[in-house]
Amino acid sequence: MPLRTPICDILQCHYPILQAGMGGVARAELVAAVSTAGAYGFLGMVREAPDFIAAQIDAVRAETDRPFGVNLIPAATEPSLFRAELDVCLARRVHSICFFWSVDAEAVARAKAGGCIVLYQVGSVKDAIAAEAAGADIIIAQGFEAGGHVRGAVSSLVLLPQVAAAVGCPVVASGGFATGRSLVAALSLGGQGIHCGTAFLATTESFAHDCHKNALLAAGSEDTVYTDAFSINWPPHSPVRVIRNAATDQLGGQLVGHDPDDLWWEQVATDSGRPIYRYSTDSPLRTTCGNVDELALFGGQCCGMVTTIVPAARRINDIIREAEATLHQFENNLYPALPAEQLVGSL
Ligand SMILES: Cc1cc2nc3c(=O)[nH]c(=O)nc-3n(C[C@H](O)[C@H](O)[C@H](O)COP(=O)(O)O)c2cc1C
């Protein structure tokens, strides 16, 4: 079974497919579906209240006994809240924690001391080395084509083999991976699996608003925008990749160089009574009301290959089936790998 890699033993999952912990979007329903289907889910809990995190962990456990993790972002969370978030994860004995953005060695040390497996998503070789030195067990190498916040400047095709060569721990590929063929590519580039956001955003169980899912389906790979305008709640100059919409068009070509203090904090939506401002990093959720299609519609360049909203189990099954078929074709010297019409929109 070439698709079973050592990370499957570390994470105790059947398939080397990790569902990215997307803030707001990856809640208990999605994570339970992913882990039940044999992949590995992460609750996206950035800046969530500790009580909510505890309830979400309990909700996944009520649905499945398969392992899953929690995603937190130290750099984008007020320090006392971050400490409380990590405390609740450790008290609940979560299986793993996935951190993102700048490397926070203290957070890694606390999570390790609490008995967690630690994954760190990074965007450069330098940060990969720092995360491993801090004690991370698995590095997730995020390429520039990724949806959501984009940490680095190099594409997955180029970054992944360099990170895999630079660290001793297992590496997982992130950014642009949504198909079985891309899983095979990740394995051939030194990765031990793939970490997918966009592919799992477009599932029935994701908590994203339908307008976000539909925008993703309609978008081609040229329709994403890399900008640091959506900066409220994050450190200045934290770029994201979003699907182009009225908010990005309004930037008039000035996509980078924005500061949260310079932006006009106009309320355009609400979520459970909470105001949501234009250029906030909150994406529209099932519970968001207002001008939802003007918010940050995070999405990666692989949106051009994601053309259906399906249950998460189906997405995982399709990726695995396509990866196995691709490997089979390589073994039998069958080129091209698949008919052209299946190369796009195969999901
Ligand atoms: C809607 C959305 C929300 C995201 N939120 C987070 C987050 O809260 N924490 C995090 O570590 N990464 C987040 N990401 C980035 C993912 O971890 C991952 O790097 C990215 O989705 C991979 O690229 P892909 O979208 O091409 O699969 C988000 C991505 C998307 C699409």
mmCIF file of C-alpha atoms and ligand atoms in Angstrom:
data_model
loop_
_atom_site.group_PDB
_atom_site.id
_atom_site.type_symbol
_atom_site.label_atom_id
_atom_site.label_comp_id
_atom_site.label_asym_id
_atom_site.label_seq_id
_atom_site.Cartn_x
_atom_site.Cartn_y
_atom_site.Cartn_z
ATOM 1 C CA MET A 1 0.000 0.000 0.000
ATOM 2 C CA PRO A 2 2.255 2.890 -1.176
ATOM 3 C CA LEU A 3 -0.381 5.391 -0.066
ATOM 4 C CA ARG A 4 0.126 4.441 3.556
ATOM 5 C CA THR A 5 3.064 6.519 4.819
ATOM 6 C CA PRO A 6 4.699 6.834 8.262
ATOM 7 C CA ILE A 7 2.524 9.831 9.151
ATOM 8 C CA CYS A 8 -0.461 7.458 9.058
ATOM 9 C CA ASP A 9 1.148 5.584 11.961
ATOM 10 C CA ILE A 10 2.030 8.784 13.821
ATOM 11 C CA LEU A 11 -1.455 10.257 13.392
ATOM 12 C CA GLN A 12 -3.267 6.903 13.498
ATOM 13 C CA CYS A 13 -5.224 7.524 10.314
ATOM 14 C CA HIS A 14 -5.749 5.300 7.270
ATOM 15 C CA TYR A 15 -4.944 7.827 4.554
ATOM 16 C CA PRO A 16 -2.194 10.477 4.325
ATOM 17 C CA ILE A 17 -4.755 13.246 3.862
ATOM 18 C CA LEU A 18 -5.003 16.026 6.458
ATOM 19 C CA GLN A 19 -7.948 18.431 6.488
ATOM 20 C CA ALA A 20 -6.678 21.934 7.250
ATOM 21 C CA GLY A 21 -7.957 23.543 10.449
ATOM 22 C CA MET A 22 -9.818 26.412 8.826
ATOM 23 C CA GLY A 23 -10.997 29.067 11.274
ATOM 24 C CA GLY A 24 -14.814 29.190 11.425
ATOM 25 C CA VAL A 25 -15.140 26.621 8.632
ATOM 26 C CA ALA A 26 -13.647 23.461 10.128
ATOM 27 C CA ARG A 27 -15.929 22.694 13.025
ATOM 28 C CA ALA A 28 -17.002 19.448 14.658
ATOM 29 C CA GLU A 29 -19.254 18.290 11.819
ATOM 30 C CA LEU A 30 -16.469 18.442 9.221
ATOM 31 C CA VAL A 31 -13.732 17.101 11.479
ATOM 32 C CA ALA A 32 -15.838 14.128 12.601
ATOM 33 C CA ALA A 33 -16.712 13.324 8.973
ATOM 34 C CA VAL A 34 -13.072 13.528 7.856
ATOM 35 C CA SER A 35 -11.628 11.441 10.674
ATOM 36 C CA THR A 36 -14.440 8.877 10.427
ATOM 37 C CA ALA A 37 -13.636 8.495 6.720
ATOM 38 C CA GLY A 38 -10.030 7.577 7.512
ATOM 39 C CA ALA A 39 -8.271 10.904 6.918
ATOM 40 C CA TYR A 40 -7.215 13.301 9.708
ATOM 41 C CA GLY A 41 -9.256 16.371 10.662
ATOM 42 C CA PHE A 42 -8.315 19.558 12.519
ATOM 43 C CA LEU A 43 -10.764 21.849 14.273
ATOM 44 C CA GLY A 44 -10.038 25.422 13.124
ATOM 45 C CA MET A 45 -10.138 27.207 16.459
ATOM 46 C CA VAL A 46 -8.129 30.402 15.916
ATOM 47 C CA ARG A 47 -9.262 33.084 18.421
ATOM 48 C CA GLU A 48 -12.188 30.960 19.655
ATOM 49 C CA ALA A 49 -13.246 31.083 23.308
ATOM 50 C CA PRO A 50 -11.978 28.172 25.437
ATOM 51 C CA ASP A 51 -15.536 27.028 26.281
ATOM 52 C CA PHE A 52 -16.383 26.860 22.593
ATOM 53 C CA ILE A 53 -13.215 24.862 21.878
ATOM 54 C CA ALA A 54 -14.073 22.412 24.665
ATOM 55 C CA ALA A 55 -17.604 21.991 23.281
ATOM 56 C CA GLN A 56 -16.274 21.416 19.758
ATOM 57 C CA ILE A 57 -13.788 18.776 20.939
ATOM 58 C CA ASP A 58 -16.585 17.032 22.842
ATOM 59 C CA ALA A 59 -18.864 17.238 19.799
ATOM 60 C CA VAL A 60 -16.297 15.474 17.573
ATOM 61 C CA ARG A 61 -15.784 12.802 20.223
ATOM 62 C CA ALA A 62 -19.526 12.241 20.410
ATOM 63 C CA GLU A 63 -19.467 11.349 16.694
ATOM 64 C CA THR A 64 -16.266 9.344 16.316
ATOM 65 C CA ASP A 65 -13.523 7.635 18.276
ATOM 66 C CA ARG A 66 -11.012 8.358 15.481
ATOM 67 C CA PRO A 67 -8.186 10.774 16.371
ATOM 68 C CA PHE A 68 -8.224 14.424 15.283
ATOM 69 C CA GLY A 69 -6.381 17.631 16.181
ATOM 70 C CA VAL A 70 -6.914 21.330 16.870
ATOM 71 C CA ASN A 71 -5.449 24.237 14.887
ATOM 72 C CA LEU A 72 -4.339 27.384 16.735
ATOM 73 C CA ILE A 73 -2.407 30.435 15.553
ATOM 74 C CA PRO A 74 -0.223 32.042 18.257
ATOM 75 C CA ALA A 75 0.659 35.153 16.197
ATOM 76 C CA ALA A 76 -2.990 35.957 15.461
ATOM 77 C CA THR A 77 -4.286 35.548 19.005
ATOM 78 C CA GLU A 78 -4.055 37.815 22.014
ATOM 79 C CA PRO A 79 -1.494 36.085 24.333
ATOM 80 C CA SER A 80 -3.789 35.466 27.339
ATOM 81 C CA LEU A 81 -6.510 34.021 25.074
ATOM 82 C CA PHE A 82 -3.928 31.855 23.320
ATOM 83 C CA ARG A 83 -2.726 30.458 26.670
ATOM 84 C CA ALA A 84 -6.307 29.656 27.649
ATOM 85 C CA GLU A 85 -6.985 28.006 24.262
ATOM 86 C CA LEU A 86 -3.947 25.778 24.615
ATOM 87 C CA ASP A 87 -4.858 25.004 28.242
ATOM 88 C CA VAL A 88 -8.283 23.720 27.268
ATOM 89 C CA CYS A 89 -6.808 21.570 24.469
ATOM 90 C CA LEU A 90 -4.299 20.046 26.875
ATOM 91 C CA ALA A 91 -6.919 19.535 29.589
ATOM 92 C CA ARG A 92 -9.072 17.705 26.990
ATOM 93 C CA ARG A 93 -5.987 15.663 25.984
ATOM 94 C CA VAL A 94 -6.333 16.401 22.287
ATOM 95 C CA HIS A 95 -4.385 14.053 20.052
ATOM 96 C CA SER A 96 -2.476 16.766 18.189
ATOM 97 C CA ILE A 97 -2.122 20.512 17.753
ATOM 98 C CA CYS A 98 -1.328 22.189 14.454
ATOM 99 C CA PHE A 99 0.199 25.665 14.736
ATOM 100 C CA PHE A 100 0.634 28.116 11.884
ATOM 101 C CA TRP A 101 2.448 31.335 10.995
ATOM 102 C CA SER A 102 5.618 32.490 12.817
ATOM 103 C CA VAL A 103 7.288 29.757 14.845
ATOM 104 C CA ASP A 104 6.438 30.002 18.547
ATOM 105 C CA ALA A 105 8.872 27.713 20.352
ATOM 106 C CA GLU A 106 7.186 28.196 23.718
ATOM 107 C CA ALA A 107 3.836 27.059 22.331
ATOM 108 C CA VAL A 108 5.457 23.946 20.857
ATOM 109 C CA ALA A 109 7.162 23.180 24.185
ATOM 110 C CA ARG A 110 3.889 23.551 26.110
ATOM 111 C CA ALA A 111 1.977 21.341 23.692
ATOM 112 C CA LYS A 112 4.705 18.680 23.760
ATOM 113 C CA ALA A 113 4.869 18.771 27.563
ATOM 114 C CA GLY A 114 1.100 18.272 27.561
ATOM 115 C CA GLY A 115 1.485 15.071 25.539
ATOM 116 C CA CYS A 116 0.349 16.337 22.118
ATOM 117 C CA ILE A 117 1.737 15.512 18.720
ATOM 118 C CA VAL A 118 2.767 18.885 17.264
ATOM 119 C CA LEU A 119 2.451 19.842 13.611
ATOM 120 C CA TYR A 120 3.688 23.225 12.374
ATOM 121 C CA GLN A 121 2.587 24.761 9.091
ATOM 122 C CA VAL A 122 5.333 26.952 7.640
ATOM 123 C CA GLY A 123 6.016 28.731 4.355
ATOM 124 C CA SER A 124 9.806 28.597 4.118
ATOM 125 C CA VAL A 125 12.779 26.315 4.659
ATOM 126 C CA LYS A 126 14.023 28.657 7.403
ATOM 127 C CA ASP A 127 10.792 28.366 9.392
ATOM 128 C CA ALA A 128 10.681 24.596 8.810
ATOM 129 C CA ILE A 129 14.111 24.254 10.407
ATOM 130 C CA ALA A 130 13.048 26.518 13.297
ATOM 131 C CA ALA A 131 9.833 24.543 13.870
ATOM 132 C CA GLU A 132 11.688 21.237 13.927
ATOM 133 C CA ALA A 133 14.299 22.695 16.309
ATOM 134 C CA ALA A 134 11.444 23.834 18.568
ATOM 135 C CA GLY A 135 10.227 20.226 18.752
ATOM 136 C CA ALA A 136 7.556 19.881 16.052
ATOM 137 C CA ASP A 137 6.887 16.266 15.056
ATOM 138 C CA ILE A 138 5.563 16.969 11.564
ATOM 139 C CA ILE A 139 6.163 19.977 9.304
ATOM 140 C CA ILE A 140 3.476 21.143 6.915
ATOM 141 C CA ALA A 141 5.058 23.010 3.988
ATOM 142 C CA GLN A 142 2.597 25.581 2.670
ATOM 143 C CA GLY A 143 3.096 26.811 -0.892
ATOM 144 C CA PHE A 144 2.154 30.206 -2.294
ATOM 145 C CA GLU A 145 -0.891 28.843 -4.152
ATOM 146 C CA ALA A 146 -2.651 28.036 -0.867
ATOM 147 C CA GLY A 147 -6.006 29.456 0.166
ATOM 148 C CA GLY A 148 -6.402 31.447 3.388
ATOM 149 C CA HIS A 149 -3.367 33.088 4.972
ATOM 150 C CA VAL A 150 -0.233 32.560 2.922
ATOM 151 C CA ARG A 151 2.958 32.515 4.928
ATOM 152 C CA GLY A 152 5.644 32.235 2.242
ATOM 153 C CA ALA A 153 6.456 33.266 -1.304
ATOM 154 C CA VAL A 154 7.379 29.993 -3.010
ATOM 155 C CA SER A 155 5.120 27.516 -4.825
ATOM 156 C CA SER A 156 4.535 24.026 -3.422
ATOM 157 C CA LEU A 157 6.354 22.365 -6.322
ATOM 158 C CA VAL A 158 9.550 24.191 -5.375
ATOM 159 C CA LEU A 159 9.145 24.524 -1.608
ATOM 160 C CA LEU A 160 8.172 20.964 -0.682
ATOM 161 C CA PRO A 161 11.330 19.122 -1.831
ATOM 162 C CA GLN A 162 13.545 21.764 -0.214
ATOM 163 C CA VAL A 163 11.729 21.509 3.127
ATOM 164 C CA ALA A 164 11.789 17.706 2.921
ATOM 165 C CA ALA A 165 15.543 17.821 2.363
ATOM 166 C CA ALA A 166 16.144 20.324 5.162
ATOM 167 C CA VAL A 167 14.398 18.622 8.083
ATOM 168 C CA GLY A 168 14.558 15.143 9.567
ATOM 169 C CA CYS A 169 10.912 14.856 10.591
ATOM 170 C CA PRO A 170 8.073 13.965 8.205
ATOM 171 C CA VAL A 171 6.795 16.710 5.901
ATOM 172 C CA VAL A 172 3.258 17.142 4.563
ATOM 173 C CA ALA A 173 2.432 19.179 1.453
ATOM 174 C CA SER A 174 -0.023 22.079 1.628
ATOM 175 C CA GLY A 175 -1.266 24.528 -0.986
ATOM 176 C CA GLY A 176 -2.746 23.362 -4.267
ATOM 177 C CA PHE A 177 -3.462 19.751 -3.293
ATOM 178 C CA ALA A 178 -7.005 18.635 -4.028
ATOM 179 C CA THR A 179 -6.747 15.573 -6.262
ATOM 180 C CA GLY A 180 -5.312 12.071 -6.200
ATOM 181 C CA ARG A 181 -2.742 12.996 -8.794
ATOM 182 C CA SER A 182 -1.527 15.828 -6.585
ATOM 183 C CA LEU A 183 -1.202 13.367 -3.687
ATOM 184 C CA VAL A 184 1.074 11.216 -5.856
ATOM 185 C CA ALA A 185 3.047 14.348 -6.794
ATOM 186 C CA ALA A 186 3.466 15.258 -3.122
ATOM 187 C CA LEU A 187 4.802 11.778 -2.359
ATOM 188 C CA SER A 188 7.252 12.010 -5.230
ATOM 189 C CA LEU A 189 8.509 15.394 -3.980
ATOM 190 C CA GLY A 190 9.396 14.085 -0.527
ATOM 191 C CA GLY A 191 6.084 14.693 1.225
ATOM 192 C CA GLN A 192 4.345 12.025 3.254
ATOM 193 C CA GLY A 193 0.842 13.310 2.607
ATOM 194 C CA ILE A 194 -1.268 16.314 1.745
ATOM 195 C CA HIS A 195 -2.984 18.987 3.834
ATOM 196 C CA CYS A 196 -6.064 20.362 2.071
ATOM 197 C CA GLY A 197 -8.132 23.443 2.820
ATOM 198 C CA THR A 198 -9.976 24.426 -0.358
ATOM 199 C CA ALA A 199 -10.964 20.822 -1.167
ATOM 200 C CA PHE A 200 -12.624 20.453 2.249
ATOM 201 C CA LEU A 201 -14.193 23.909 2.239
ATOM 202 C CA ALA A 202 -16.336 22.632 -0.647
ATOM 203 C CA THR A 203 -17.995 19.846 1.322
ATOM 204 C CA THR A 204 -21.476 19.528 2.726
ATOM 205 C CA GLU A 205 -20.115 19.406 6.288
ATOM 206 C CA SER A 206 -17.958 22.559 6.170
ATOM 207 C CA PHE A 207 -19.407 25.475 8.143
ATOM 208 C CA ALA A 208 -18.761 27.988 5.325
ATOM 209 C CA HIS A 209 -21.694 30.025 4.044
ATOM 210 C CA ASP A 210 -23.184 28.688 0.794
ATOM 211 C CA CYS A 211 -22.125 31.910 -0.966
ATOM 212 C CA HIS A 212 -18.495 31.040 -0.183
ATOM 213 C CA LYS A 213 -18.849 27.439 -1.397
ATOM 214 C CA ASN A 214 -20.610 28.574 -4.576
ATOM 215 C CA ALA A 215 -17.981 31.261 -5.284
ATOM 216 C CA LEU A 216 -15.344 28.544 -5.006
ATOM 217 C CA LEU A 217 -17.123 26.316 -7.499
ATOM 218 C CA ALA A 218 -17.558 29.185 -9.956
ATOM 219 C CA ALA A 219 -13.936 30.366 -9.690
ATOM 220 C CA GLY A 220 -11.146 29.307 -12.006
ATOM 221 C CA SER A 221 -7.535 29.178 -10.914
ATOM 222 C CA GLU A 222 -6.962 32.736 -12.250
ATOM 223 C CA ASP A 223 -9.737 34.116 -10.048
ATOM 224 C CA THR A 224 -7.849 34.196 -6.754
ATOM 225 C CA VAL A 225 -6.166 37.318 -5.389
ATOM 226 C CA TYR A 226 -3.142 37.569 -3.095
ATOM 227 C CA THR A 227 -3.575 40.587 -0.832
ATOM 228 C CA ASP A 228 -2.874 41.852 2.690
ATOM 229 C CA ALA A 229 -6.003 44.041 2.744
ATOM 230 C CA PHE A 230 -7.931 41.531 4.885
ATOM 231 C CA SER A 231 -5.877 42.352 7.924
ATOM 232 C CA ILE A 232 -8.232 43.047 10.819
ATOM 233 C CA ASN A 233 -7.411 40.609 13.678
ATOM 234 C CA TRP A 234 -3.990 39.623 12.295
ATOM 235 C CA PRO A 235 -0.552 41.220 12.490
ATOM 236 C CA PRO A 236 -0.116 43.845 9.724
ATOM 237 C CA HIS A 237 1.088 42.535 6.356
ATOM 238 C CA SER A 238 -0.272 39.018 6.761
ATOM 239 C CA PRO A 239 -1.282 38.165 3.195
ATOM 240 C CA VAL A 240 -4.191 35.953 2.244
ATOM 241 C CA ARG A 241 -5.415 34.270 -0.914
ATOM 242 C CA VAL A 242 -9.103 34.894 -1.568
ATOM 243 C CA ILE A 243 -11.494 34.520 -4.444
ATOM 244 C CA ARG A 244 -11.858 37.835 -6.242
ATOM 245 C CA ASN A 245 -15.035 39.736 -5.242
ATOM 246 C CA ALA A 246 -16.378 43.289 -4.791
ATOM 247 C CA ALA A 247 -14.073 43.861 -1.803
ATOM 248 C CA THR A 248 -10.919 42.958 -3.748
ATOM 249 C CA ASP A 249 -12.095 44.878 -6.845
ATOM 250 C CA GLN A 250 -12.511 47.952 -4.629
ATOM 251 C CA LEU A 251 -8.784 47.879 -3.856
ATOM 252 C CA GLY A 252 -8.208 49.135 -7.372
ATOM 253 C CA GLY A 253 -5.052 47.151 -7.948
ATOM 254 C CA GLN A 254 -3.400 48.090 -4.659
ATOM 255 C CA LEU A 255 -3.336 44.557 -3.294
ATOM 256 C CA VAL A 256 -0.466 44.720 -0.808
ATOM 257 C CA GLY A 257 0.915 47.270 1.616
ATOM 258 C CA HIS A 258 -2.246 47.710 3.699
ATOM 259 C CA ASP A 259 -2.279 48.350 7.422
ATOM 260 C CA PRO A 260 -5.325 47.485 9.588
ATOM 261 C CA ASP A 261 -5.226 50.964 11.143
ATOM 262 C CA ASP A 262 -5.545 52.621 7.733
ATOM 263 C CA LEU A 263 -8.610 50.648 6.680
ATOM 264 C CA TRP A 264 -12.095 51.934 7.000
ATOM 265 C CA TRP A 265 -13.811 49.743 9.610
ATOM 266 C CA GLU A 266 -17.215 49.605 7.942
ATOM 267 C CA GLN A 267 -19.587 46.977 9.337
ATOM 268 C CA VAL A 268 -20.947 44.864 6.490
ATOM 269 C CA ALA A 269 -22.289 41.784 8.264
ATOM 270 C CA THR A 270 -22.996 40.178 11.632
ATOM 271 C CA ASP A 271 -22.336 36.726 13.022
ATOM 272 C CA SER A 272 -24.348 35.648 16.060
ATOM 273 C CA GLY A 273 -24.717 39.324 17.007
ATOM 274 C CA ARG A 274 -21.013 40.107 16.499
ATOM 275 C CA PRO A 275 -20.208 42.881 13.978
ATOM 276 C CA ILE A 276 -18.124 41.807 10.980
ATOM 277 C CA TYR A 277 -16.190 44.551 9.217
ATOM 278 C CA ARG A 278 -15.127 44.882 5.608
ATOM 279 C CA TYR A 279 -11.515 43.627 5.328
ATOM 280 C CA SER A 280 -11.843 41.571 8.482
ATOM 281 C CA THR A 281 -10.307 38.093 8.300
ATOM 282 C CA ASP A 282 -13.677 36.522 9.145
ATOM 283 C CA SER A 283 -15.023 34.591 6.183
ATOM 284 C CA PRO A 284 -18.805 34.138 5.822
ATOM 285 C CA LEU A 285 -20.198 31.209 7.795
ATOM 286 C CA ARG A 286 -23.592 29.485 7.930
ATOM 287 C CA THR A 287 -24.411 31.870 10.788
ATOM 288 C CA THR A 288 -23.288 35.104 9.034
ATOM 289 C CA CYS A 289 -25.908 37.608 7.804
ATOM 290 C CA GLY A 290 -25.479 40.739 5.701
ATOM 291 C CA ASN A 291 -23.268 41.414 2.687
ATOM 292 C CA VAL A 292 -21.727 37.975 2.961
ATOM 293 C CA ASP A 293 -20.296 37.906 -0.555
ATOM 294 C CA GLU A 294 -18.154 40.987 0.205
ATOM 295 C CA LEU A 295 -16.222 39.257 2.982
ATOM 296 C CA ALA A 296 -12.942 37.338 2.683
ATOM 297 C CA LEU A 297 -13.746 34.368 0.443
ATOM 298 C CA PHE A 298 -10.584 32.397 1.194
ATOM 299 C CA GLY A 299 -9.683 29.958 -1.550
ATOM 300 C CA GLY A 300 -6.583 28.482 -3.120
ATOM 301 C CA GLN A 301 -5.593 28.299 -6.767
ATOM 302 C CA CYS A 302 -6.763 24.686 -6.833
ATOM 303 C CA CYS A 303 -10.338 26.041 -6.828
ATOM 304 C CA GLY A 304 -10.180 25.519 -10.597
ATOM 305 C CA MET A 305 -10.113 21.774 -9.930
ATOM 306 C CA VAL A 306 -12.809 21.738 -7.259
ATOM 307 C CA THR A 307 -16.110 21.738 -9.098
ATOM 308 C CA THR A 308 -18.556 19.976 -6.782
ATOM 309 C CA ILE A 309 -19.735 20.179 -3.201
ATOM 310 C CA VAL A 310 -19.721 16.628 -1.860
ATOM 311 C CA PRO A 311 -19.627 14.953 1.549
ATOM 312 C CA ALA A 312 -16.088 14.919 2.974
ATOM 313 C CA ALA A 313 -15.981 11.111 2.824
ATOM 314 C CA ARG A 314 -16.614 11.252 -0.911
ATOM 315 C CA ARG A 315 -13.832 13.821 -1.402
ATOM 316 C CA ILE A 316 -11.380 11.614 0.476
ATOM 317 C CA ASN A 317 -12.469 8.526 -1.433
ATOM 318 C CA ASP A 318 -12.096 10.324 -4.782
ATOM 319 C CA ILE A 319 -8.574 11.490 -3.912
ATOM 320 C CA ILE A 320 -7.489 8.020 -2.828
ATOM 321 C CA ARG A 321 -9.089 6.301 -5.816
ATOM 322 C CA GLU A 322 -7.459 8.700 -8.256
ATOM 323 C CA ALA A 323 -4.074 8.365 -6.541
ATOM 324 C CA GLU A 324 -4.246 4.580 -6.719
ATOM 325 C CA ALA A 325 -5.280 4.685 -10.382
ATOM 326 C CA THR A 326 -2.403 7.050 -11.154
ATOM 327 C CA LEU A 327 0.146 4.830 -9.437
ATOM 328 C CA HIS A 328 -1.274 1.820 -11.267
ATOM 329 C CA GLN A 329 -0.875 3.622 -14.587
ATOM 330 C CA PHE A 330 2.712 4.558 -13.795
ATOM 331 C CA GLU A 331 3.476 0.959 -12.893
ATOM 332 C CA ASN A 332 2.056 -0.172 -16.209
ATOM 333 C CA ASN A 333 3.729 2.539 -18.302
ATOM 334 C CA LEU A 334 0.390 3.951 -19.374
ATOM 335 C CA TYR A 335 0.808 7.553 -20.584
ATOM 336 C CA PRO A 336 -0.865 9.974 -20.548
ATOM 337 C CA ALA A 337 -2.107 9.080 -17.090
ATOM 338 C CA LEU A 338 -5.786 9.783 -17.713
ATOM 339 C CA PRO A 339 -7.958 11.109 -20.547
ATOM 340 C CA ALA A 340 -7.741 14.890 -20.855
ATOM 341 C CA GLU A 341 -11.326 15.512 -19.775
ATOM 342 C CA GLN A 342 -10.525 13.929 -16.427
ATOM 343 C CA LEU A 343 -7.527 16.158 -15.815
ATOM 344 C CA VAL A 344 -9.720 19.096 -14.827
ATOM 345 C CA GLY A 345 -12.794 18.933 -12.682
ATOM 346 C CA SER A 346 -12.217 15.357 -11.628
ATOM 347 C CA LEU A 347 -13.449 15.995 -8.097
HETATM 348 C C1 LIG B 1 -11.267 28.997 4.264
HETATM 349 C C2 LIG B 1 -9.866 28.797 4.760
HETATM 350 C C3 LIG B 1 -9.567 29.102 6.071
HETATM 351 C C4 LIG B 1 -8.289 28.859 6.575
HETATM 352 N N1 LIG B 1 -8.051 29.091 7.908
HETATM 353 C C5 LIG B 1 -6.885 28.665 8.439
HETATM 354 C C6 LIG B 1 -6.687 28.685 9.859
HETATM 355 O O1 LIG B 1 -7.553 29.122 10.615
HETATM 356 N N2 LIG B 1 -5.523 28.197 10.325
HETATM 357 C C7 LIG B 1 -4.555 27.676 9.516
HETATM 358 O O2 LIG B 1 -3.530 27.201 10.006
HETATM 359 N N3 LIG B 1 -4.691 27.701 8.168
HETATM 360 C C8 LIG B 1 -5.840 28.154 7.620
HETATM 361 N N4 LIG B 1 -6.006 28.109 6.260
HETATM 362 C C9 LIG B 1 -4.887 27.683 5.390
HETATM 363 C C10 LIG B 1 -4.785 26.157 5.361
HETATM 364 O O3 LIG B 1 -4.193 25.704 6.545
HETATM 365 C C11 LIG B 1 -3.915 25.644 4.207
HETATM 366 O O4 LIG B 1 -2.644 26.216 4.258
HETATM 367 C C12 LIG B 1 -4.463 25.910 2.821
HETATM 368 O O5 LIG B 1 -5.856 25.751 2.762
HETATM 369 C C13 LIG B 1 -3.809 24.953 1.835
HETATM 370 O O6 LIG B 1 -4.061 25.314 0.519
HETATM 371 P P1 LIG B 1 -5.331 24.826 -0.324
HETATM 372 O O7 LIG B 1 -6.425 25.771 0.070
HETATM 373 O O8 LIG B 1 -4.872 24.972 -1.717
HETATM 374 O O9 LIG B 1 -5.645 23.420 0.074
HETATM 375 C C14 LIG B 1 -7.271 28.370 5.722
HETATM 376 C C15 LIG B 1 -7.576 28.081 4.394
HETATM 377 C C16 LIG B 1 -8.847 28.287 3.899
HETATM 378 C C17 LIG B 1 -9.143 27.936 2.453
#
